[in-house]
Amino acid sequence: LASAASVVLCMDVGLTMSNSAPGEESSFELAKKVIQKFVQRQVFSETKIELALVLFGTDSTDNPLSQDGQYQNIRVHRHLMIPDCELLIEIENQVQPESQQGDCILSPEHVSLIPCRNLTLQAEGKKYDCLNIALLTDLNTQTNEESLEVIIKNLTQSGITVQFFLPFPVEEDKEGKGLSREQKKNKELVKEMMLSLDVEDGLDEIHTFRNAIEELCMFKRVERRPVAWPCQLTIGSSLSIRIVGYKAVTDEKLKKMWITVDAQSHQKDDVKRETVYCLDDDNETEVQKDDIIQGFRYGSDIVPFSKVDQEQMKYKHDGKCFAVLGFTKQSTIRRNQFMGSQIIKIFAARDDEHAGVALSALIRALNELQMVAIVRYAFNRISNPQVGAAFPCIKQDSECLMYIQLPFMEDLRQFTFPSLENKKFTPSDAQLSAVDSLIDSMMLVEEDENGEQRDLFKPHRIPNPAFQRHFQCLHHRAVSPGTPLPPIEPWLKAALDRPEVITERCQDPLDVLKRKFPLTEVEKKKKLKTSAQIFGKESEESEAKKVKEDEAEEYNLADIAEGSVTSVRIRGRAGRLNNPRRWARFCQQLTHRIEQLLSNKNTQYYMKSITCIQAFREQSVKLGNAEHYIATFKVFWELLVQDEVEGSSVSKAEANQFLVAEEKKEEAAPAPVEDTGDVDDL
């Protein structure tokens, strides 16, 4: 017989449920929200729990036991079945407050309603492992105290668990202000019944509407059954241990449920998709699918690959494996190089005692020596192999290896950044202390009263905001088609915010930090000329001439500059620099490149800029045109002195003297020689 869990939602929709204080939601509205939130969680989590919805206090009567005037004003809205979006739509549109006041749900007849339904389903071939009843009511009805023992007996014999959802709390320290005489009386009966049932902490199963809404606000995650991955852990060619792996952490993705439907009928079958391949010719000649193969772009060429070629080019291996390649210290495995989308827990095969002993010995040895195993992992025959690290993990009731993927050479990215050290901006001890205090105040781990560390921010308990927003919009569109999507719920926005205790604790350190790092207004210095401003006079030429020359030949620094740290050279087209416009464009690009090099504030780039300046000077002497070089050199020197290169003791006066000397050199430069267009090292 098939087995399943079931929940019967019994909601009071009677007359008193619509009562509310001014400006507050009624008990009916709150109870309806609880049901909606609960059903939403079940629908989007793809659970196998079956739900039923029973309404009492209705104007009409529809239940299988309504005979001889009994069970009136009770309607079974939905029998036990897997919840779906249709149920959500029905709750939104069809569950409304009504004007009757049904017999109290605490009467023995009502409690026997669900067991009878359960017995009927068992006879039909389905058996429920557990049956739960959730009662949502304001308890504002008359009850029979004599029936309480019968109710408890029926619930216990049927194996039914009960939860109550009320508009008010039932704790002893809460005053029952605003409650009617019936509500006060029924509250005590509910407490007595829950404490009499064979359930630990029975009062914990009595909830308020508002607390339930807060607890159910997030959509339940999709339930995943653990899937075992059996394999052999091998060490060399002679040692093999039967193991089984389970995904402990994995990148959860939404199941792709988007389908193309007709915009009017919303039916999938009304839309058919056909793919046609055509040649890129005037007639758009159709090509059959069998006449098409894949091509791989290799540079500017396309290399064709048939299906046979694609199959042969795949990396072939023997199949699933978990082979130990060697061992290394845990300290050599850097955490920032962990990669992959999953962490796999490796256990010994459950029915193999020898495998358990062998794997336990390996795990304990790795743990004592603070080492890890480097393994070759392949999920199956068609998957690409990985290299990863297997860490020992020993807990009070279990032992396992934790496999994490490591990167290959191509997966690593190497970057070079300029140094952050700057003698001009060295922080003082007081400033460093202020930063330390801020960091300490924002620590997300603190000690509790027992001296144990407690996490203030727990990412593993934060739901994925993208999933929550996705389900929120799906539900809204299902029950309210044609209306704008709702804004993101406040609790979802707050999910990733800084904890309030951290915000309060870091205020004083932040104030100290502001005082220790004051912001001062910097006077705007004389704006240095840029390369575009230096060569701006060339723009006075006619636009037509500029376009004509650009069309004739595009001249770019990339065509004449070699990517070398120590040299710059003019290639065979250097003779064309005799053209004033080309020479000006060359100077402009080179000046801009020097500015970029100096902006990196790194010794290596300073040396590159000096090499460019030297090449610039020699070429200017050769062409007998030093005007652009002098202007560029002024910009270069002003930037160099302004940045105060580390180790430089050159004063502003000395810099100016050097600049005057350079200008005199240019005036005394020999006449230009004829450019032969040969390759010249600069």
XYZ file of C-alpha atoms in Angstrom:
682
model
C 0.000 0.000 0.000
C 1.185 3.479 -0.806
C 1.871 5.641 2.238
C 1.905 9.408 2.629
C 1.511 12.218 5.124
C -1.591 14.348 5.173
C -2.755 17.625 6.657
C -6.379 18.685 7.008
C -6.864 22.435 7.303
C -10.060 23.268 9.193
C -10.887 26.966 8.958
C -13.621 28.858 10.724
C -15.389 31.218 8.286
C -18.323 31.989 10.594
C -19.841 35.305 11.523
C -17.567 36.278 14.425
C -14.384 35.677 12.408
C -15.081 38.880 10.447
C -15.075 41.068 13.570
C -12.067 43.350 14.018
C -11.014 46.509 15.806
C -10.711 49.699 13.703
C -7.565 49.683 11.614
C -6.783 46.023 12.300
C -7.160 42.896 10.216
C -9.979 40.540 11.129
C -9.394 37.005 12.362
C -10.717 35.725 9.026
C -8.139 37.688 7.032
C -5.302 36.516 9.265
C -6.436 32.876 9.164
C -6.718 33.035 5.377
C -3.157 34.351 5.142
C -1.922 31.463 7.289
C -3.568 28.944 4.972
C -2.272 30.696 1.856
C 1.291 30.792 3.163
C 1.172 27.132 4.179
C -0.243 25.957 0.849
C 2.281 28.095 -1.048
C 5.153 26.384 0.750
C 3.779 22.943 -0.102
C 3.138 23.776 -3.764
C 6.521 25.300 -4.560
C 8.536 22.833 -2.464
C 7.082 19.990 -4.581
C 6.238 18.083 -1.413
C 4.317 14.812 -1.377
C 2.169 15.817 1.579
C -1.539 15.740 0.752
C -3.810 18.548 1.885
C -7.526 18.843 2.516
C -9.500 22.004 3.257
C -12.606 21.950 5.435
C -14.618 25.116 6.133
C -17.101 25.387 9.006
C -19.562 28.175 9.737
C -20.563 28.185 6.053
C -23.974 29.131 4.660
C -24.153 25.830 2.778
C -23.476 22.243 3.813
C -21.381 19.800 1.777
C -19.788 16.858 3.587
C -20.339 13.085 3.425
C -21.688 12.904 6.989
C -24.419 15.550 6.733
C -27.358 13.280 7.468
C -30.260 13.536 9.867
C -29.554 17.204 10.457
C -26.022 16.613 11.716
C -22.771 18.263 10.561
C -24.592 21.315 9.194
C -22.791 24.450 7.978
C -19.667 22.418 7.202
C -18.232 22.242 3.687
C -15.399 19.995 2.523
C -13.828 22.345 0.012
C -10.967 20.056 -1.059
C -10.430 16.366 -0.305
C -6.976 15.006 0.449
C -4.700 15.386 -2.569
C -1.379 16.921 -3.586
C -1.744 20.733 -3.414
C -1.500 22.706 -6.646
C -1.906 26.236 -7.982
C -5.607 25.602 -8.520
C -6.041 25.275 -4.752
C -4.253 28.599 -4.260
C -6.619 30.259 -6.736
C -9.631 28.734 -4.992
C -8.460 29.961 -1.590
C -7.969 33.454 -2.978
C -11.303 33.712 -4.784
C -13.710 31.245 -3.165
C -12.885 31.243 0.539
C -14.866 34.210 1.847
C -16.413 35.123 5.223
C -19.935 33.792 5.680
C -22.830 34.563 7.999
C -23.458 31.310 9.866
C -21.978 30.055 13.083
C -21.328 26.346 12.799
C -21.310 23.865 15.647
C -18.126 24.130 17.636
C -15.217 22.206 16.152
C -14.573 20.783 19.617
C -17.717 18.660 19.489
C -17.070 14.893 19.263
C -18.889 14.651 15.946
C -16.496 17.048 14.245
C -13.394 15.298 15.487
C -14.672 11.983 14.143
C -15.160 13.509 10.672
C -11.528 13.209 9.599
C -10.871 9.659 10.959
C -13.899 8.475 9.010
C -12.454 10.018 5.876
C -9.107 8.400 6.635
C -10.713 4.951 7.032
C -12.469 5.422 3.696
C -9.173 6.149 1.945
C -7.524 3.126 3.556
C -10.270 0.943 2.151
C -9.536 2.359 -1.291
C -5.924 1.188 -1.089
C -4.152 4.246 0.339
C -2.813 4.459 3.861
C -1.490 7.576 5.581
C 1.477 7.304 7.898
C 0.321 10.319 9.862
C -2.720 12.529 9.830
C -2.528 16.099 11.086
C -5.369 18.505 11.746
C -4.802 22.258 11.844
C -7.693 24.215 13.361
C -7.950 27.941 12.613
C -10.666 29.590 14.698
C -11.351 32.422 17.118
C -13.017 29.985 19.623
C -16.016 32.303 19.824
C -18.630 29.506 19.909
C -20.427 27.457 22.538
C -18.880 24.132 23.538
C -19.769 21.070 25.566
C -17.227 20.399 28.317
C -18.520 16.850 28.759
C -17.311 15.926 25.252
C -13.636 16.740 25.988
C -12.752 13.213 27.161
C -14.383 11.709 24.072
C -12.414 14.074 21.830
C -9.101 13.197 23.441
C -9.881 9.470 23.191
C -10.788 9.688 19.484
C -7.664 11.672 18.657
C -5.397 9.288 20.540
C -6.904 6.118 19.054
C -6.769 7.532 15.516
C -3.157 8.666 15.825
C -4.141 12.213 14.864
C -1.996 15.181 15.856
C -3.655 18.558 16.319
C -2.467 22.145 16.011
C -4.456 25.231 16.947
C -4.090 28.656 15.331
C -5.813 31.406 17.293
C -5.985 35.217 17.110
C -4.655 35.491 20.686
C -1.963 33.743 22.796
C -2.786 31.189 25.477
C 0.158 31.752 27.839
C -0.699 32.206 31.518
C 1.065 35.567 31.760
C -1.028 37.031 28.961
C -4.178 38.800 30.025
C -7.267 37.954 28.060
C -8.314 41.535 27.413
C -11.028 41.927 24.808
C -12.002 38.245 24.836
C -15.601 37.158 25.124
C -16.802 34.738 27.806
C -16.927 31.894 25.264
C -13.374 32.616 24.088
C -11.991 32.574 27.613
C -13.778 29.331 28.385
C -12.738 27.635 25.134
C -9.136 28.766 25.576
C -8.936 26.823 28.838
C -10.531 23.780 27.195
C -7.977 23.902 24.363
C -5.113 24.097 26.849
C -6.514 21.161 28.829
C -6.967 19.087 25.694
C -3.446 19.758 24.348
C -1.855 18.959 27.700
C -3.883 15.735 27.981
C -2.791 14.403 24.595
C 0.241 12.153 24.573
C 2.439 14.883 23.096
C 5.463 16.584 24.652
C 5.029 20.324 25.196
C 1.478 20.295 23.918
C 1.114 24.057 24.326
C 3.827 24.535 21.714
C 1.274 23.318 19.170
C -0.935 26.347 19.859
C 0.067 29.277 17.658
C -1.182 32.768 17.007
C -2.120 33.864 13.501
C 0.544 36.579 13.366
C 3.372 34.339 14.588
C 2.371 31.680 12.080
C 2.420 34.206 9.226
C 5.936 35.300 10.196
C 7.159 31.704 10.382
C 5.547 30.799 7.061
C 6.545 33.982 5.221
C 9.395 32.309 3.361
C 8.729 29.649 0.769
C 9.845 26.207 1.791
C 12.874 24.876 -0.045
C 12.446 22.049 -2.505
C 12.900 18.769 -0.685
C 15.666 16.559 -2.044
C 16.081 12.904 -1.192
C 19.709 11.879 -0.607
C 21.013 9.952 -3.601
C 23.907 7.590 -2.919
C 26.961 7.485 -5.204
C 28.641 4.087 -4.759
C 32.281 3.825 -5.796
C 35.681 2.387 -4.863
C 38.286 4.475 -3.039
C 41.611 3.225 -4.367
C 45.135 3.799 -3.041
C 47.569 2.403 -5.542
C 46.732 -0.840 -7.328
C 46.322 -3.101 -4.290
C 44.116 -1.220 -1.808
C 40.436 -0.632 -2.527
C 37.685 0.485 -0.100
C 33.991 0.399 -0.877
C 32.552 3.857 -0.330
C 29.355 5.794 -0.924
C 29.126 9.553 -1.507
C 26.372 12.095 -0.797
C 26.152 15.725 -1.839
C 26.421 17.773 1.357
C 26.520 21.204 -0.300
C 25.508 21.945 -3.860
C 24.469 24.901 -5.957
C 20.675 24.691 -5.916
C 18.958 25.715 -9.126
C 15.310 26.243 -9.891
C 13.767 23.511 -11.943
C 13.180 24.908 -15.421
C 9.423 25.119 -15.661
C 9.092 27.745 -18.410
C 7.157 26.497 -21.414
C 5.862 28.277 -24.504
C 2.074 28.565 -24.603
C -0.466 30.373 -26.726
C -1.052 33.924 -25.450
C -4.832 33.572 -25.709
C -5.631 29.991 -24.725
C -2.603 29.493 -22.421
C -2.353 25.946 -23.784
C 0.948 24.301 -24.617
C -0.525 22.059 -27.312
C -1.729 25.074 -29.299
C 1.858 26.059 -30.123
C 4.176 23.984 -32.278
C 7.797 24.810 -32.938
C 9.606 23.947 -36.159
C 13.288 24.606 -36.901
C 14.362 25.095 -40.519
C 17.990 25.499 -41.684
C 18.622 27.591 -44.797
C 21.660 28.641 -46.802
C 22.587 32.303 -46.770
C 21.832 32.814 -50.444
C 19.244 34.707 -52.457
C 16.857 31.747 -52.552
C 17.394 30.785 -48.890
C 17.809 27.173 -49.958
C 16.620 24.806 -47.243
C 19.194 22.394 -45.820
C 18.218 19.092 -44.279
C 19.250 18.430 -40.705
C 21.309 15.398 -41.753
C 23.423 17.664 -43.984
C 24.511 19.892 -41.090
C 27.576 19.379 -38.895
C 29.139 21.399 -36.102
C 32.019 23.784 -36.693
C 34.532 25.099 -34.172
C 35.885 28.610 -34.711
C 39.679 28.472 -34.679
C 41.016 31.975 -35.150
C 39.481 33.290 -38.360
C 38.784 29.794 -39.685
C 36.013 27.314 -38.909
C 37.097 23.725 -38.389
C 34.259 21.258 -39.120
C 33.628 18.336 -36.772
C 31.259 15.479 -37.514
C 29.418 13.630 -34.740
C 32.010 10.863 -35.000
C 34.805 13.400 -34.569
C 33.082 14.969 -31.573
C 32.696 11.579 -29.937
C 36.344 10.664 -30.555
C 37.711 13.988 -29.290
C 36.122 13.565 -25.845
C 38.420 12.728 -22.972
C 38.097 8.991 -22.330
C 38.587 7.326 -18.955
C 37.624 4.086 -17.238
C 34.494 5.386 -15.542
C 33.606 6.531 -12.044
C 36.547 6.697 -9.707
C 37.805 8.122 -6.433
C 41.513 7.415 -6.655
C 43.998 8.780 -4.112
C 46.968 10.326 -5.921
C 48.894 11.225 -2.774
C 48.804 13.128 0.496
C 49.807 16.617 1.586
C 49.601 18.924 4.588
C 46.311 20.751 5.075
C 48.226 24.033 5.276
C 49.310 23.681 1.639
C 45.704 23.669 0.398
C 44.666 27.298 0.178
C 41.009 27.970 0.905
C 40.775 30.662 -1.773
C 41.420 27.995 -4.401
C 38.414 25.844 -3.520
C 36.103 25.639 -6.507
C 33.236 23.660 -7.935
C 29.536 23.695 -7.136
C 29.363 20.921 -4.553
C 30.931 19.287 -1.498
C 30.665 15.508 -1.276
C 30.680 13.500 1.949
C 32.353 10.122 1.564
C 31.269 7.293 3.896
C 32.088 3.604 3.998
C 29.545 1.290 2.392
C 26.843 0.581 4.955
C 26.874 -3.215 4.606
C 30.681 -3.637 4.521
C 32.312 -3.896 7.937
C 35.826 -4.192 6.516
C 35.338 -1.034 4.446
C 34.194 0.823 7.579
C 37.311 -0.191 9.509
C 39.659 0.686 6.652
C 38.078 4.084 5.912
C 37.951 4.955 9.620
C 41.676 4.221 9.944
C 42.420 6.474 6.948
C 40.249 9.319 8.285
C 41.774 9.200 11.770
C 45.327 9.075 10.375
C 44.685 12.116 8.202
C 43.164 13.959 11.153
C 46.071 13.194 13.509
C 48.693 14.200 10.933
C 46.711 17.267 9.767
C 46.868 16.050 6.188
C 44.505 15.680 3.238
C 44.270 13.206 0.402
C 44.594 14.514 -3.147
C 42.200 12.457 -5.251
C 41.126 12.030 -8.834
C 37.328 12.135 -8.995
C 35.026 11.203 -11.867
C 31.282 10.980 -11.356
C 30.681 8.568 -14.245
C 32.120 7.407 -17.552
C 30.972 10.398 -19.596
C 31.909 13.132 -17.079
C 35.208 14.989 -17.100
C 37.619 14.018 -14.313
C 38.496 16.413 -11.497
C 41.323 16.785 -9.022
C 40.281 17.596 -5.483
C 41.130 17.382 -1.805
C 39.515 14.973 0.667
C 39.530 16.417 4.195
C 38.958 14.255 7.294
C 35.774 15.095 9.204
C 35.199 13.481 12.605
C 32.045 14.150 14.615
C 30.602 12.552 17.712
C 28.373 10.155 15.784
C 30.003 9.908 12.345
C 33.237 9.962 10.365
C 33.652 10.873 6.721
C 35.848 12.493 4.093
C 34.809 15.875 2.671
C 35.696 16.166 -1.020
C 36.240 19.656 -2.489
C 37.319 20.318 -6.070
C 40.661 22.059 -6.738
C 41.524 24.158 -9.820
C 43.528 23.092 -12.846
C 46.177 25.410 -14.294
C 43.716 27.016 -16.732
C 41.285 27.803 -13.904
C 43.696 30.143 -12.125
C 43.792 33.876 -12.915
C 47.045 35.734 -12.335
C 46.853 39.490 -11.745
C 49.517 42.080 -10.996
C 48.504 45.130 -9.001
C 50.549 48.153 -7.942
C 51.693 48.265 -4.330
C 49.429 49.909 -1.758
C 52.389 51.285 0.157
C 52.717 55.034 -0.037
C 55.018 56.988 2.286
C 52.971 60.120 1.777
C 49.892 58.472 3.321
C 51.203 56.303 6.158
C 48.483 55.807 8.817
C 49.248 56.733 12.399
C 48.936 54.378 15.361
C 45.723 56.120 16.417
C 44.228 55.600 12.972
C 45.201 51.940 12.919
C 43.694 51.498 16.380
C 40.432 53.109 15.215
C 40.186 50.673 12.308
C 40.896 47.735 14.634
C 38.105 48.871 16.952
C 35.672 49.087 14.064
C 36.541 45.569 12.938
C 36.146 44.232 16.486
C 32.734 45.891 16.835
C 31.503 44.287 13.621
C 32.514 40.737 14.482
C 29.655 38.380 13.663
C 30.654 35.884 16.369
C 30.242 36.586 20.078
C 30.323 34.612 23.309
C 27.104 33.823 25.142
C 26.544 33.553 28.887
C 28.131 30.089 28.975
C 31.289 31.246 27.211
C 30.375 29.471 23.975
C 30.648 31.239 20.642
C 27.408 32.198 18.938
C 26.887 33.255 15.339
C 24.981 36.515 14.867
C 24.687 36.066 11.122
C 23.897 32.610 9.768
C 23.988 32.463 5.960
C 23.001 28.781 5.967
C 19.637 29.818 7.428
C 19.011 32.640 4.964
C 16.778 31.646 2.037
C 17.894 32.471 -1.478
C 16.284 35.882 -2.215
C 16.037 35.096 -5.924
C 14.033 31.914 -5.220
C 11.741 33.690 -2.759
C 11.034 36.529 -5.178
C 10.456 34.045 -8.005
C 7.846 32.100 -6.019
C 6.216 35.290 -4.749
C 5.687 36.506 -8.322
C 4.488 33.084 -9.493
C 1.855 32.966 -6.769
C 0.686 36.514 -7.450
C 0.428 35.934 -11.185
C -1.488 32.671 -10.634
C -4.117 34.165 -8.313
C -4.172 37.716 -9.746
C -3.624 37.572 -13.513
C -3.337 40.882 -15.305
C -2.304 42.903 -12.253
C 1.167 44.393 -11.648
C 3.601 42.229 -9.724
C 3.891 43.130 -6.022
C 6.984 44.788 -4.518
C 9.574 42.686 -2.736
C 8.402 41.784 0.749
C 10.104 43.746 3.564
C 11.368 40.651 5.368
C 13.116 39.559 2.172
C 14.900 42.891 1.845
C 15.968 42.679 5.469
C 17.237 39.089 5.147
C 20.712 40.159 4.012
C 20.950 43.329 6.096
C 23.489 43.790 8.855
C 22.217 42.469 12.222
C 20.780 45.254 14.369
C 23.116 44.468 17.269
C 26.089 45.025 14.949
C 24.643 48.313 13.690
C 24.261 49.604 17.235
C 27.652 48.357 18.347
C 29.655 49.927 15.524
C 28.263 53.471 15.839
C 30.868 54.699 18.363
C 33.860 53.185 16.473
C 32.527 54.790 13.292
C 32.399 58.196 14.977
C 35.990 57.748 16.164
C 37.005 56.712 12.662
C 35.512 59.892 11.205
C 37.519 62.004 13.648
C 40.761 60.143 13.009
C 40.366 60.356 9.230
C 39.079 63.895 8.691
C 38.110 65.044 5.235
C 39.794 68.288 4.206
C 38.997 70.348 1.182
C 41.873 70.316 -1.292
C 42.502 73.437 -3.322
C 42.205 72.858 -6.980
C 45.672 72.870 -8.465
C 46.575 74.245 -11.831
C 45.169 71.922 -14.388
C 47.899 70.193 -16.337
C 47.718 70.217 -20.070
C 46.684 66.959 -21.626
C 47.894 65.578 -24.878
C 44.615 66.547 -26.546
C 45.084 70.164 -25.472
C 48.724 70.246 -26.551
C 47.860 69.136 -30.063
C 44.526 70.903 -30.265
C 45.724 73.327 -32.934
C 45.792 70.536 -35.464
C 42.010 70.347 -35.236
C 41.795 73.646 -37.104
C 42.336 71.799 -40.360
C 39.312 71.270 -42.494
C 37.083 68.310 -41.626
C 37.033 67.194 -45.222
C 40.825 66.891 -45.324
C 40.805 64.974 -42.024
C 38.246 62.472 -43.288
C 40.129 62.040 -46.521
C 43.409 61.268 -44.803
C 41.690 58.909 -42.348
C 40.152 56.988 -45.227
C 43.464 56.844 -47.031
C 45.315 55.360 -44.095
C 44.514 54.983 -40.409
C 47.641 55.595 -38.355
C 47.784 54.111 -34.879
C 50.443 53.876 -32.223
C 49.784 50.142 -32.011
C 51.252 49.797 -35.533
C 54.603 51.300 -34.557
C 55.012 50.497 -30.840
C 56.404 47.133 -29.815
C 55.090 45.594 -26.592
C 58.488 45.482 -24.900
C 59.505 46.793 -21.519
C 62.949 47.975 -22.628
C 62.579 49.175 -26.208
C 60.443 51.196 -28.584
C 61.090 51.034 -32.300
C 59.819 52.662 -35.478
C 59.001 50.103 -38.133
C 59.515 50.332 -41.893
C 56.776 52.967 -42.237
C 58.716 55.455 -40.116
C 59.529 57.564 -43.185
C 55.873 58.528 -43.381
C 56.260 60.454 -40.112
C 57.671 63.310 -42.210
C 54.044 64.127 -42.894
C 53.224 66.857 -40.273
C 49.764 65.493 -39.562
C 50.962 61.930 -39.084
C 53.795 63.123 -36.870
C 51.361 65.155 -34.756
C 49.041 62.170 -34.347
C 51.970 59.972 -33.402
C 53.091 62.492 -30.772
C 49.581 62.771 -29.396
C 49.208 59.016 -28.987
C 52.649 58.626 -27.439
C 51.982 61.451 -24.977
C 48.698 59.839 -23.969
C 50.466 56.516 -23.460
C 53.074 58.163 -21.204
C 50.292 59.705 -19.105
C 48.731 56.264 -18.692
C 52.045 54.728 -17.633
C 52.666 57.425 -15.035
C 49.148 57.055 -13.618
C 49.988 53.502 -12.451
C 52.442 54.922 -9.875
C 54.749 51.934 -10.131
C 58.509 51.881 -10.650
C 58.204 49.444 -13.542
C 55.845 51.763 -15.389
C 58.019 54.819 -14.620
C 60.914 53.060 -16.354
C 58.700 52.336 -19.360
C 57.720 56.003 -19.596
C 61.388 57.075 -19.479
C 62.138 54.677 -22.348
C 59.321 56.246 -24.356
C 60.622 59.778 -23.634
C 64.121 58.817 -24.797
C 62.763 57.330 -28.008
C 60.575 60.391 -28.509
C 63.570 62.727 -28.166
C 65.766 60.834 -30.607
C 63.037 60.694 -33.237
C 62.350 64.441 -32.749
C 66.040 65.204 -33.287
C 66.067 63.034 -36.377
C 63.085 64.839 -37.883
C 64.230 68.273 -36.718
C 60.897 68.906 -34.988
C 61.304 69.219 -31.205
C 58.241 71.341 -30.461
C 56.007 68.426 -29.598
C 58.734 66.675 -27.632
C 59.372 69.725 -25.401
C 55.657 70.102 -24.673
C 55.347 66.407 -23.854
C 58.485 66.450 -21.724
C 57.059 69.298 -19.640
C 53.926 67.269 -18.968
C 56.039 64.212 -18.171
C 58.292 66.055 -15.730
C 55.469 67.869 -13.953
C 53.657 64.570 -13.427
C 56.848 62.902 -12.260
C 57.634 65.595 -9.700
C 53.997 65.843 -8.586
C 53.816 62.109 -7.846
C 57.053 62.240 -5.759
C 58.545 59.012 -6.914
C 59.841 56.884 -4.037
C 63.502 57.604 -3.375
C 63.502 60.789 -5.432
C 65.216 63.801 -3.859
C 64.799 66.136 -6.839
C 63.465 69.544 -5.841
C 61.198 71.698 -7.968
C 64.061 74.110 -8.707
C 66.355 71.285 -9.798
C 63.609 69.936 -12.001
C 63.194 73.318 -13.683
C 66.949 73.602 -14.235
C 66.946 70.178 -15.868
C 64.019 71.208 -18.048
C 65.835 74.363 -19.238
C 68.901 72.258 -20.046
C 66.766 69.914 -22.140
C 65.349 72.842 -24.087
C 68.876 74.128 -24.806
C 69.860 70.685 -26.076
C 67.000 70.785 -28.509
C 68.015 74.240 -29.772
C 71.556 72.986 -30.386
C 70.409 69.794 -32.068
C 71.938 69.080 -35.539
C 69.970 69.385 -38.709
C 67.657 66.479 -39.509
C 68.902 63.620 -41.635
C 66.881 62.049 -44.399
C 64.611 59.245 -43.180
C 65.220 56.091 -45.203
C 62.258 54.232 -43.752
C 64.478 51.452 -42.373
C 63.797 49.868 -39.006
C 65.461 52.080 -36.341
C 65.916 51.154 -32.702
C 64.977 54.072 -30.470
